[in-house]
CSV table of C-alpha atoms in Angstrom, one decimal:
chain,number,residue,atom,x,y,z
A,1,UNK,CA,-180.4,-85.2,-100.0
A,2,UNK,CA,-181.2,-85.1,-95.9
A,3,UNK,CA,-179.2,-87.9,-93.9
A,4,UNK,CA,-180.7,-87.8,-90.2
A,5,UNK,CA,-178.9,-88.9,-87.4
A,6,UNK,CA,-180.2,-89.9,-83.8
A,7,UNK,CA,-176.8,-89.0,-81.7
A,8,UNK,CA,-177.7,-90.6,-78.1
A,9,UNK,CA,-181.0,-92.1,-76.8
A,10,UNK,CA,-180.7,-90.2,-73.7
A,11,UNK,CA,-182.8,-87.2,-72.8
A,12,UNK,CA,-182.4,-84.0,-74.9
A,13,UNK,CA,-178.8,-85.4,-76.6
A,14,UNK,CA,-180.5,-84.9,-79.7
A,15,UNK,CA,-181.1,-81.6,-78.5
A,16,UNK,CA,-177.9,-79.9,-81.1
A,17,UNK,CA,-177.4,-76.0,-79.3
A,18,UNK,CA,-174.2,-75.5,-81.4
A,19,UNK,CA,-171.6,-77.3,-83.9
A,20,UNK,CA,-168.3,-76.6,-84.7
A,21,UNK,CA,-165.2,-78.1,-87.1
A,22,UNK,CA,-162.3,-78.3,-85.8
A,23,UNK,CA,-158.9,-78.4,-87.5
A,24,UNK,CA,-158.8,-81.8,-87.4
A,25,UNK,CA,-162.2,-82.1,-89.1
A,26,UNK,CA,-163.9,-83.8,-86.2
A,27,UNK,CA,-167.5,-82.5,-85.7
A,28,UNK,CA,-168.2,-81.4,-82.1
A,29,UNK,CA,-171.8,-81.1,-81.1
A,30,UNK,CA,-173.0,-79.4,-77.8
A,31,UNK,CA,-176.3,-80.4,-76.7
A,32,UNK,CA,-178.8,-80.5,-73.7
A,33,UNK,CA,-177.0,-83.6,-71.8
A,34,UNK,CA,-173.1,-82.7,-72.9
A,35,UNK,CA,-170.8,-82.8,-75.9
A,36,UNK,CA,-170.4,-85.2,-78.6
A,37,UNK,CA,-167.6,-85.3,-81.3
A,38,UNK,CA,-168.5,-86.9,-84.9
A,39,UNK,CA,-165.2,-88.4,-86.0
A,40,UNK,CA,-165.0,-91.4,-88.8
A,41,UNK,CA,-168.5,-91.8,-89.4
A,42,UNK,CA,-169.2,-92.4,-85.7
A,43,UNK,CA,-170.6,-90.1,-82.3
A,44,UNK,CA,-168.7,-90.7,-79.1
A,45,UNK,CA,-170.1,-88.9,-76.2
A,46,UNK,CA,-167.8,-87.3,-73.3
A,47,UNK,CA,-168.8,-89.0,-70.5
A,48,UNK,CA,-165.6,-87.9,-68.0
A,49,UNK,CA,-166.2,-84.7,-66.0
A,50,UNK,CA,-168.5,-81.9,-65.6
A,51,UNK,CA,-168.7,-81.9,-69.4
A,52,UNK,CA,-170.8,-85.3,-69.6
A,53,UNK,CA,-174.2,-83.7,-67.8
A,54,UNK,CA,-173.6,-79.8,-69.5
A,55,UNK,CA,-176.1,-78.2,-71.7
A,56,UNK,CA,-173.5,-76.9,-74.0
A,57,UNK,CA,-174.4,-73.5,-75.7
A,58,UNK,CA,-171.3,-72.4,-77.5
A,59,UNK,CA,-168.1,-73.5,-78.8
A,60,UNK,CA,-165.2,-71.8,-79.7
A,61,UNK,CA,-161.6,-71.8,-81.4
A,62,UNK,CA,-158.7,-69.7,-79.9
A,63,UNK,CA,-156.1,-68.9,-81.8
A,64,UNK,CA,-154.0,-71.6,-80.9
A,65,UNK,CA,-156.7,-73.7,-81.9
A,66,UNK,CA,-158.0,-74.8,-78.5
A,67,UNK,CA,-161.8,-75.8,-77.8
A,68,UNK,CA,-163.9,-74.1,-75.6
A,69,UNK,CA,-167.5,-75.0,-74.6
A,70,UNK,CA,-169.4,-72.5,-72.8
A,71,UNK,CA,-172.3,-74.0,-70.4
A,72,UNK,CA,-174.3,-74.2,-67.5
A,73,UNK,CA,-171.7,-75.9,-65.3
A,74,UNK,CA,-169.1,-73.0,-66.3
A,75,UNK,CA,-166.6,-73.1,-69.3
A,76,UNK,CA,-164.2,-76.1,-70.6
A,77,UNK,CA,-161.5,-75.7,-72.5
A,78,UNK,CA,-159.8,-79.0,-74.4
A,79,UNK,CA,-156.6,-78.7,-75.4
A,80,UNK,CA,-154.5,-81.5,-76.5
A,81,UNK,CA,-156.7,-84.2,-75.5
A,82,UNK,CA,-157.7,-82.9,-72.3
A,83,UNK,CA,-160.2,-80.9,-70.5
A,84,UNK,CA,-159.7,-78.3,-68.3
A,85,UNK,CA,-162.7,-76.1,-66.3
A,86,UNK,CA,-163.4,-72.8,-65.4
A,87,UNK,CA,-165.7,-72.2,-62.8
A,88,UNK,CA,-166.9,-69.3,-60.1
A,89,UNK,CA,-164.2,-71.3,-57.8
A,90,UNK,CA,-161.6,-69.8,-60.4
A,91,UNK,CA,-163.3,-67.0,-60.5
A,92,UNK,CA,-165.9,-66.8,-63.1
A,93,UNK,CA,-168.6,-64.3,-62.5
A,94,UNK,CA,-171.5,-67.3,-62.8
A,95,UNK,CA,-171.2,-70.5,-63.7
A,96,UNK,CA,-174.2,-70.4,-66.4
A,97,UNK,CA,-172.4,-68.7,-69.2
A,98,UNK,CA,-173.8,-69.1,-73.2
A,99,UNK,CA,-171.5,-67.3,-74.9
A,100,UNK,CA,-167.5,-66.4,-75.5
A,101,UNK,CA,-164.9,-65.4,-77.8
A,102,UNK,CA,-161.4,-64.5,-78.2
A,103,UNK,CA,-160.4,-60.8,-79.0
A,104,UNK,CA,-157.4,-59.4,-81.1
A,105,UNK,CA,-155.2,-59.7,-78.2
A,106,UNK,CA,-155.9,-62.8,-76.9
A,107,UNK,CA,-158.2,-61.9,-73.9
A,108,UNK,CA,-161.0,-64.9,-73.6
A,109,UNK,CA,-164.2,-63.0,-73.1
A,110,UNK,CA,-167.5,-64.7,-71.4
A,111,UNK,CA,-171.0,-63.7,-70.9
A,112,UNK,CA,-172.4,-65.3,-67.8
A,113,UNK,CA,-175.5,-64.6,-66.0
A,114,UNK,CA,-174.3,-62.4,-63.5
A,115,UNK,CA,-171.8,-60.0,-65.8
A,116,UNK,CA,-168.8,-60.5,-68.5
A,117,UNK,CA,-165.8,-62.7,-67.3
A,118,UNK,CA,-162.2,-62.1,-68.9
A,119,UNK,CA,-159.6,-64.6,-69.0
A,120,UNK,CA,-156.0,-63.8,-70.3
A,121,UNK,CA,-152.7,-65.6,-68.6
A,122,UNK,CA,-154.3,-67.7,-66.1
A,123,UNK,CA,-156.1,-64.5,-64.6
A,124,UNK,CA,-159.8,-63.8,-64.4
A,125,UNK,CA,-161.5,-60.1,-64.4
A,126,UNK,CA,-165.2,-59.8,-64.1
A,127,UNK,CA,-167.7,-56.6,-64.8
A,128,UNK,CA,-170.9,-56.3,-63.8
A,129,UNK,CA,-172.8,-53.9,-62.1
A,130,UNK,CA,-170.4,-53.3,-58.6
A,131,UNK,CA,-167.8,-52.3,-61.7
A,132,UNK,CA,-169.9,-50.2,-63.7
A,133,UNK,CA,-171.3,-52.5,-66.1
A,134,UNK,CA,-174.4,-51.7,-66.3
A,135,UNK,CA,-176.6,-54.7,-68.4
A,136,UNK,CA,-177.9,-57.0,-65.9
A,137,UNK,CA,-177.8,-60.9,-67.1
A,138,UNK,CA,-178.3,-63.0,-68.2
A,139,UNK,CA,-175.7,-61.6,-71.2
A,140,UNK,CA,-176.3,-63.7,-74.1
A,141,UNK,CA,-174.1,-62.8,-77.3
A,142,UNK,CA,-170.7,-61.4,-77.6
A,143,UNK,CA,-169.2,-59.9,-81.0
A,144,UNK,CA,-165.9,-58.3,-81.6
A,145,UNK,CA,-165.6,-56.2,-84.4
A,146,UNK,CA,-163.2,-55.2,-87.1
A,147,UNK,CA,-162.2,-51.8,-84.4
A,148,UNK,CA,-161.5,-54.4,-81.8
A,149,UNK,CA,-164.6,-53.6,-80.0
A,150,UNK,CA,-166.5,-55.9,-78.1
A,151,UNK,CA,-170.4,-55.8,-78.2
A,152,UNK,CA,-171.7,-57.3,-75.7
A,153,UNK,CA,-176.4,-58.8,-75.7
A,154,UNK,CA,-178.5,-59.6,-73.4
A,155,UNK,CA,-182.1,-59.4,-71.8
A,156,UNK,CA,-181.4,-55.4,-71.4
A,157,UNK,CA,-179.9,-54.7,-74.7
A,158,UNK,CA,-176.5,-54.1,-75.5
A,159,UNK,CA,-173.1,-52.7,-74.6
A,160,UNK,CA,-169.9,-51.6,-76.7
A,161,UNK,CA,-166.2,-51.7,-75.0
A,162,UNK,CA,-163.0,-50.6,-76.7
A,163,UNK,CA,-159.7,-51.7,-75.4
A,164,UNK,CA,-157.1,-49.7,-74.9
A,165,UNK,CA,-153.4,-50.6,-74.0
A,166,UNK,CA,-154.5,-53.9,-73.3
A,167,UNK,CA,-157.5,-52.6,-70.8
């Protein structure tokens, strides 16, 4: 049996683009308007920050089981009851990025519209085409697999990375 539920009478925040349970069992929902947590049979919206007005299209875990939201205002991270931003002020290659993911060593990988951001200790690195890169955005999907080897979508096809030594 279906139960339905109408999240926020606001435009598109019915519009779900991703869901994820985290550790805690709380629902969070990213849609057209911002992000939503389901949490004792109730919806509360985020209404503090960038966050609140963000068409969210991905969330993550890390493993140290932090949050983070990928968007069209940049990428949030929430981590112990707060939110923290990344942005093209921080260093972000774009601010419109839809998706991420963490690899084996801990490196925080985005796709953006204007080339693939990494994040590791507080530092950003981006690629695109002045570094070689040579898909043009928007990059849409990221995948690491079992090699460690980051494939990396989008509207030109795709693009396969191996790390080595931590590069």
């Amino acid at each position: 049996e279906f139960s339905f539920y109408n999240i926020y009478n606001e435009n598109n925040s019915n519009h779900i683009r991703c869901i994820l349970k985290d550790t805690e069992g709380n629902l969070w929902l990213g849609t057209h308007t911002g992000l939503f947590r389901y949490r004792d049979n109730a919806f509360s919206s985020f209404k503090d920050g960038g966050i609140a007005n963000a068409m969210v299209f991905q969330i993550f875990r890390d493993k140290k089981n932090d949050l983070w939201f990928c968007s069209d205002k940049g990428v949030y991270k929430y981590s112990q009851g707060f939110f923290t931003t990344l942005s093209t002020k921080d260093g972000l290659a774009d601010n419109y990025c839809v998706a991420g993911m963490e690899d084996d060593d801990g490196t925080i990988w985005f796709c953006t519209n204007k080339g693939v951001s990494w994040y590791k200790n507080g530092n950003i690195r981006n690629f695109n085409k002045a570094q070689g890169f040579k898909l043009n955005g928007p990059l849409s999907a990221i995948y690491k697999d079992n090699n460690n080897t980051i494939w990396i979508g989008g509207k030109d096809g795709v693009a396969a990375f191996k790390k080595t030594n931590g590069v």
